[in-house]
Coordinates of C-alpha atoms and ligand atoms in Angstrom, one line a residue:
X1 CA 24.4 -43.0 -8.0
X2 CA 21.3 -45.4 -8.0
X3 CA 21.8 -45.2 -3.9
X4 CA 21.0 -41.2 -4.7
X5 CA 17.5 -41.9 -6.6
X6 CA 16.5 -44.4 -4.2
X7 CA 17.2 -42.0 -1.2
X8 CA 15.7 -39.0 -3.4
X9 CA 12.8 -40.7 -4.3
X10 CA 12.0 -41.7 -0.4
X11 CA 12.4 -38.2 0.5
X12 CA 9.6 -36.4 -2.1
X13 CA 7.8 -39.6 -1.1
X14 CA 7.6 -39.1 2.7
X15 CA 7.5 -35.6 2.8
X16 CA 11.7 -35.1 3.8
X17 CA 12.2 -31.3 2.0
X18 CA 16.0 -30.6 3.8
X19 CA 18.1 -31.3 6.4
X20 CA 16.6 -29.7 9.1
X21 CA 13.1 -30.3 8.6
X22 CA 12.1 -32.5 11.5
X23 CA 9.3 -34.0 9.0
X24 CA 8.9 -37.2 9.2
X25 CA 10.5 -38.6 12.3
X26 CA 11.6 -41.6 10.8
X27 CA 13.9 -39.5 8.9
X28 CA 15.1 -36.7 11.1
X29 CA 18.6 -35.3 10.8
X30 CA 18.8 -37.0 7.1
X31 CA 19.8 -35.3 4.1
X32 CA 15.8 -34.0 1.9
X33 CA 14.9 -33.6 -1.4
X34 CA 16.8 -30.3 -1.1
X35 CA 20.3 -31.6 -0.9
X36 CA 19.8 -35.1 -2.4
X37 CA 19.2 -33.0 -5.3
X38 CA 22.5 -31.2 -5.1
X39 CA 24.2 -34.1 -4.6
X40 CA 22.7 -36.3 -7.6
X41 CA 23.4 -33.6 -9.9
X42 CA 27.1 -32.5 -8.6
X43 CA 27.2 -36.6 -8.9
X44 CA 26.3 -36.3 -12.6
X45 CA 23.6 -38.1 -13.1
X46 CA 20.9 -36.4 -15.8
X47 CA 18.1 -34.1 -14.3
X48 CA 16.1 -35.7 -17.2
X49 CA 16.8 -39.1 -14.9
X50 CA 16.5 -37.3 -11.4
X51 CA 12.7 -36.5 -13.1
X52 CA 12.1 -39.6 -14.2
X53 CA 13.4 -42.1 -12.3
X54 CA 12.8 -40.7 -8.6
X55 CA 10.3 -37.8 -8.4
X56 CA 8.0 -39.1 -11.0
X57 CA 8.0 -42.5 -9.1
X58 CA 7.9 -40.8 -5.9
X59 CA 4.8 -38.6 -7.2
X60 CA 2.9 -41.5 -8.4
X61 CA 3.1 -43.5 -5.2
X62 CA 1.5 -40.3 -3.3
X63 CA -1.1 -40.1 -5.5
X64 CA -1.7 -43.8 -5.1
X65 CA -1.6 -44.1 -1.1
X66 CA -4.0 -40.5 -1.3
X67 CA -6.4 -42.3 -3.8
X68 CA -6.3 -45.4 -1.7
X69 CA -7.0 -43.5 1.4
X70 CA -3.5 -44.6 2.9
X71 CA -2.5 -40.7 3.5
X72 CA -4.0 -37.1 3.8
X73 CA -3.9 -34.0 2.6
X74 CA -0.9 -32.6 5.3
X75 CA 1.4 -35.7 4.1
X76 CA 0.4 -34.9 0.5
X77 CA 1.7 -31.1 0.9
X78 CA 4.5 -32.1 2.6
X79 CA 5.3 -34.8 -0.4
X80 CA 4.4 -31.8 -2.5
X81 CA 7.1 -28.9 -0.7
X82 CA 9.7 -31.9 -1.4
X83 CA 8.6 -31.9 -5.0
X84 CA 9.2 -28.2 -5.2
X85 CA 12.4 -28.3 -3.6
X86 CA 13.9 -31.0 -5.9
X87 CA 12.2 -28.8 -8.6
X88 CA 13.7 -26.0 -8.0
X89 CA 17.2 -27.3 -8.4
X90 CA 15.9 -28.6 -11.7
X91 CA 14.7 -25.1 -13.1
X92 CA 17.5 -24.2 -14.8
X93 CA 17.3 -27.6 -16.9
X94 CA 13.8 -27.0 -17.2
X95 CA 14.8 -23.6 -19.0
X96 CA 17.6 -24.7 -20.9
X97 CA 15.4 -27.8 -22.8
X98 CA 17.8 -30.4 -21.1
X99 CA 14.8 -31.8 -19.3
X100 CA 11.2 -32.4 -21.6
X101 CA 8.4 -32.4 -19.8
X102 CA 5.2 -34.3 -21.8
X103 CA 3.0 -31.6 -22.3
X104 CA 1.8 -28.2 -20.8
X105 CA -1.2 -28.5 -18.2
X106 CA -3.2 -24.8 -17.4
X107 CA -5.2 -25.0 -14.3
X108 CA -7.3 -22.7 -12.9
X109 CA -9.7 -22.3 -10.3
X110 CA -13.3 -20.7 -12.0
X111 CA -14.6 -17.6 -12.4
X112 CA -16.1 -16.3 -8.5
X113 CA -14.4 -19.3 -6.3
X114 CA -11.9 -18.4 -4.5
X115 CA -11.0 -22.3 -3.3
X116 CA -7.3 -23.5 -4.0
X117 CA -6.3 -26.4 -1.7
X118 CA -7.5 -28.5 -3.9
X119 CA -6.7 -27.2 -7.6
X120 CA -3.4 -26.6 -5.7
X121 CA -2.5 -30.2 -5.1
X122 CA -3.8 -31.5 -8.5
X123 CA -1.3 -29.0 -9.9
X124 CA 1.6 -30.3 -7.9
X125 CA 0.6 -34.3 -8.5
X126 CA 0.4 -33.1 -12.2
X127 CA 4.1 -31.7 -12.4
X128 CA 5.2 -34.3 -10.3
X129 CA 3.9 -36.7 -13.3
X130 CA 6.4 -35.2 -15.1
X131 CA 4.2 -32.4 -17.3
X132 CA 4.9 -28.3 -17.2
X133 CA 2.2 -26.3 -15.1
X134 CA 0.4 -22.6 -16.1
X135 CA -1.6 -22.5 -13.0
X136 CA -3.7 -19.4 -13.3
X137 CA -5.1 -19.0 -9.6
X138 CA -8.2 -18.6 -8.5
X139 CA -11.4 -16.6 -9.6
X140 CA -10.1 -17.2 -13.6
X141 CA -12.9 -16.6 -16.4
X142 CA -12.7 -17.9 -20.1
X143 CA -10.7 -14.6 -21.2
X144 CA -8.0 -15.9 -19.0
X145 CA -7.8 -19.6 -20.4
X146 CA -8.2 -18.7 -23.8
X147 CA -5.2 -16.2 -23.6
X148 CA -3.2 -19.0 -22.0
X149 CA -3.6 -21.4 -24.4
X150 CA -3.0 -19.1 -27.1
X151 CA 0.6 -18.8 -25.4
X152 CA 0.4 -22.6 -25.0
X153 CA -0.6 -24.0 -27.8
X154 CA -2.2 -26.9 -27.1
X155 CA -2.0 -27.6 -23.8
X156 CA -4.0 -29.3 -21.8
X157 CA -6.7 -27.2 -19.6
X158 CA -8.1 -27.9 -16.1
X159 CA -10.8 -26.4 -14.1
X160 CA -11.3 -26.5 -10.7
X161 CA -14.4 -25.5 -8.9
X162 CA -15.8 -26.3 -5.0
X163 CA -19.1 -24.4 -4.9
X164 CA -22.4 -25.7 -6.6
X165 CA -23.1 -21.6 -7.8
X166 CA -19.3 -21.9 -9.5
X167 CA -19.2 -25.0 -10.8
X168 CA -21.9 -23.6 -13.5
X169 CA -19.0 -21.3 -14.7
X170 CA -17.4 -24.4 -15.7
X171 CA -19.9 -24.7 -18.6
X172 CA -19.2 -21.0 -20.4
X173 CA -15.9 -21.5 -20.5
X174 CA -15.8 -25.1 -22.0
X175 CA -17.9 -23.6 -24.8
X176 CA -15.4 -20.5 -25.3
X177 CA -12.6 -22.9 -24.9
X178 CA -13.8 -25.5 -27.8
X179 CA -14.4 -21.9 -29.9
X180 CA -11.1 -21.0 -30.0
X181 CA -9.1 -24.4 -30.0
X182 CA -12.4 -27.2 -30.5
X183 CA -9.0 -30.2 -30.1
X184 CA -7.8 -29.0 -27.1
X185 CA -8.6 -31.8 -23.9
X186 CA -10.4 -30.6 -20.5
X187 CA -10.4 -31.8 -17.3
X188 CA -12.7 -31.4 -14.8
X189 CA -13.1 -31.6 -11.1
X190 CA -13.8 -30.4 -7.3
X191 CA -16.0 -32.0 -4.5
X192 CA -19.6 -30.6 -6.0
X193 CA -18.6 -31.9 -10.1
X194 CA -19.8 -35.0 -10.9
X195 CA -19.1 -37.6 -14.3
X196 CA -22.5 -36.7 -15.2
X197 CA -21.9 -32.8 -15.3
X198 CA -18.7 -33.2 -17.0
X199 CA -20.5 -34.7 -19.9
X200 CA -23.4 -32.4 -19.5
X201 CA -21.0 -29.7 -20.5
X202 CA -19.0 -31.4 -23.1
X203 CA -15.5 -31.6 -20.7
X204 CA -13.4 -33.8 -21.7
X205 CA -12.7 -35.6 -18.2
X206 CA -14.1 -35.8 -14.8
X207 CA -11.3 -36.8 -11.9
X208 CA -12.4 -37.1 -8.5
X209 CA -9.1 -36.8 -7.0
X210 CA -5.3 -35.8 -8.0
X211 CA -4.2 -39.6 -9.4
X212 CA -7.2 -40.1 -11.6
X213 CA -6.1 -36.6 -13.0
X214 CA -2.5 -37.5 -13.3
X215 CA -3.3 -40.9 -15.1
X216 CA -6.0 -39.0 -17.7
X217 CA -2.6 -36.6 -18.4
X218 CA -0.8 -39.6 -18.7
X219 CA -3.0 -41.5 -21.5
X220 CA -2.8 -38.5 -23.2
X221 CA 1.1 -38.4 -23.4
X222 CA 1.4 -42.1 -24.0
Ligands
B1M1 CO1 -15.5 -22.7 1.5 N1 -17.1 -23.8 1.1 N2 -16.6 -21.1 1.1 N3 -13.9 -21.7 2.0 N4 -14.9 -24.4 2.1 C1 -16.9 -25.2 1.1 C2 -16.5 -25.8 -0.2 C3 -18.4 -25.7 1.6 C4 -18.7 -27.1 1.2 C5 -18.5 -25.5 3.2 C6 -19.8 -25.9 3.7 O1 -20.7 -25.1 3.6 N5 -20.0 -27.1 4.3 C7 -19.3 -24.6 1.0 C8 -19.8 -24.9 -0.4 C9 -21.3 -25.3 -0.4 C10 -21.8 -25.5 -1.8 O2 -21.4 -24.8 -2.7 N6 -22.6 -26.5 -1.9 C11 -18.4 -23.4 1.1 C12 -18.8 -22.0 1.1 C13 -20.3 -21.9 1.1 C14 -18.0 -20.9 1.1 C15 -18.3 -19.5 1.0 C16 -19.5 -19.1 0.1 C17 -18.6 -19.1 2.5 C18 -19.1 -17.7 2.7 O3 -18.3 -16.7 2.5 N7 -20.3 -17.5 3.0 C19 -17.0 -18.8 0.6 C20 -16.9 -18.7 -0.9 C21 -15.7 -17.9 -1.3 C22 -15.5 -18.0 -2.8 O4 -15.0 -18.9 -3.3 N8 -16.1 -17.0 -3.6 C23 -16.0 -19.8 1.1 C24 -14.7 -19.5 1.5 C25 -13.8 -20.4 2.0 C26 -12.4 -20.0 2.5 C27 -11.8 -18.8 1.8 C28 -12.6 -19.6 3.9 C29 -11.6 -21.3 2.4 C30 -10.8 -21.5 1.1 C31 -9.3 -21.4 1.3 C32 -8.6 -21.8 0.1 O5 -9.0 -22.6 -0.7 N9 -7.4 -21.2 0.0 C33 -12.8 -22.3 2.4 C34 -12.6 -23.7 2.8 C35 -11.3 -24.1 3.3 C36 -13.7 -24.7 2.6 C37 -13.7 -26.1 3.0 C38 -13.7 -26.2 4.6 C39 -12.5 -27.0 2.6 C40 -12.3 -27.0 1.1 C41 -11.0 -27.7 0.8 O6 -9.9 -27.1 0.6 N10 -11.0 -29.0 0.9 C42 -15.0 -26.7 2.4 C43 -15.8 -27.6 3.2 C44 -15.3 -29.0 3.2 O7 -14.9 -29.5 2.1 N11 -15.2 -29.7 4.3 C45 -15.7 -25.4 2.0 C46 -9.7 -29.9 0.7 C47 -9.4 -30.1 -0.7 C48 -8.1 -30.9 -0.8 O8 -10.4 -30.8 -1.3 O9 -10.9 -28.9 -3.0 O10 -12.4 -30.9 -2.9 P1 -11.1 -30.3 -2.7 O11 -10.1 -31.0 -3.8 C49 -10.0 -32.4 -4.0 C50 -10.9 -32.9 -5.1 O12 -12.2 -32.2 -5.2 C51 -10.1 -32.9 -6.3 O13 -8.8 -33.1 -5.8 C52 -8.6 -32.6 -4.5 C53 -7.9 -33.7 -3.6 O14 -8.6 -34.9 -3.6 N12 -10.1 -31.7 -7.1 C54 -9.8 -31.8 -8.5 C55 -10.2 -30.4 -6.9 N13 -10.0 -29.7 -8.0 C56 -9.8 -30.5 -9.0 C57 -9.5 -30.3 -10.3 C58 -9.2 -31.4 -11.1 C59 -9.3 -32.7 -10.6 C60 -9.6 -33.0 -9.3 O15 -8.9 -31.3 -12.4 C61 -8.6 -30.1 -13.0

């Protein structure tokens, strides 16, 4: 059972999503995360373990090697389409409450940018660290957060933007944000935001890349 994880956890690590996908070479022709799934739960172990103890794990040595500049963005999608293959054998336990994530996360790129890539992969590393994503696309005003978090009470919220004329948007909708729910936790980020802004607009949290935003997520569970 523990040769399962191991194996499972390798795959979401290096990108392996089934059988056939030829990505990476080094494991070609091997079972992915699609049927390693399969088999760990036909196997019987927990999905709450086949969370914790490989994909999490798997997740947080992605976000490490990215961080560290040991891998790119291709090799982090890839690491991410595994996620969502192993996560999608894991949906119905999601559904039925046999799996608890830590929190809720809403992300959303603002209001007039129309830049994913990045708000897309923060998403993903966030899941993968175990929490359950609202991800409200792209071009998303204050309206839009606020009626999300009324649905999710308190969840945490996170704001993308990758344009200097967008990233201003950021500030209106902190402010409606903290009128509705003043408690609730933002994160910030996107290759024009800056520490300094985030403060300048009373955001919680400023993360330059995927892993710092996973580990802010994950002081706030602990
Ligand atoms: Co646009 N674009 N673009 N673009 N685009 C940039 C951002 C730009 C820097 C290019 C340039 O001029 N050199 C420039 C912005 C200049 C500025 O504002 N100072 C620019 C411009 C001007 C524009 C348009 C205005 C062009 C035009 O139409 N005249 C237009 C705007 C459209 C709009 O949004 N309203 C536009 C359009 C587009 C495309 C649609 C063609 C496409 C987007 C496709 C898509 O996202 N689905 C596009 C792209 C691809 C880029 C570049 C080339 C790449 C952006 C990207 O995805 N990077 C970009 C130039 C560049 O960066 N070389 C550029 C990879 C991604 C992984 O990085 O998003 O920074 P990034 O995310 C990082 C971190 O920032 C962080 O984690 C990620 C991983 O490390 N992060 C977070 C991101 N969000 C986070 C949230 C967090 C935490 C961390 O917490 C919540």
């Amino acid at each position: 059972m523990e040769d399962l994880l191991v194996k499972l956890l390798e795959a979401v690590e290096f990108g392996k999503v089934d059988k056939k996908s030829p990505y990476p070479p080094q494991l070609r022709d091997m079972d992915g995360a699609h049927e390693l799934t399969i088999s760990a739960i036909e196997a019987g172990i927990k999905p709450q373990i086949i969370l914790e103890e490989a994909l999490i794990p798997a997740m947080s040595k992605v976000g490490k090697k990215f961080a560290e500049c040991k891998i790119f963005v291709p090799q982090m999608l890839m690491s991410a389409r595994a996620m969502g293959a192993s996560m999608f054998q894991l949906k119905p336990f999601f559904a039925s409450g046999a799996i608890k994530t830590k929190g809720t996360f809403i992300i959303g790129t603002v209001k007039g940018d129309l830049h994913d890539i990045g708000k897309n992969l923060v998403s993903m590393m966030v899941e993968g660290g175990g929490w359950s994503i609202v991800d409200l696309g792209v071009d998303v005003g204050s309206d839009k957060f606020v009626e999300a978090l009324k649905n999710n009470p308190g969840a945490v919220i996170g704001l993308s933007a990758l344009l200097t004329t967008t990233m201003v948007n950021m500030g209106e909708i902190v402010s409606t944000i903290r009128e509705h729910a003043p408690e609730t936790k933002i994160l910030i980020g996107g290759a024009p935001v800056t520490a300094e802004f985030c403060q300048h607009i009373g955001a919680d949290f400023y993360a330059p890349d995927p892993q710092k935003a996973v580990e802010y997520m994950n002081k706030l569970a602990s």
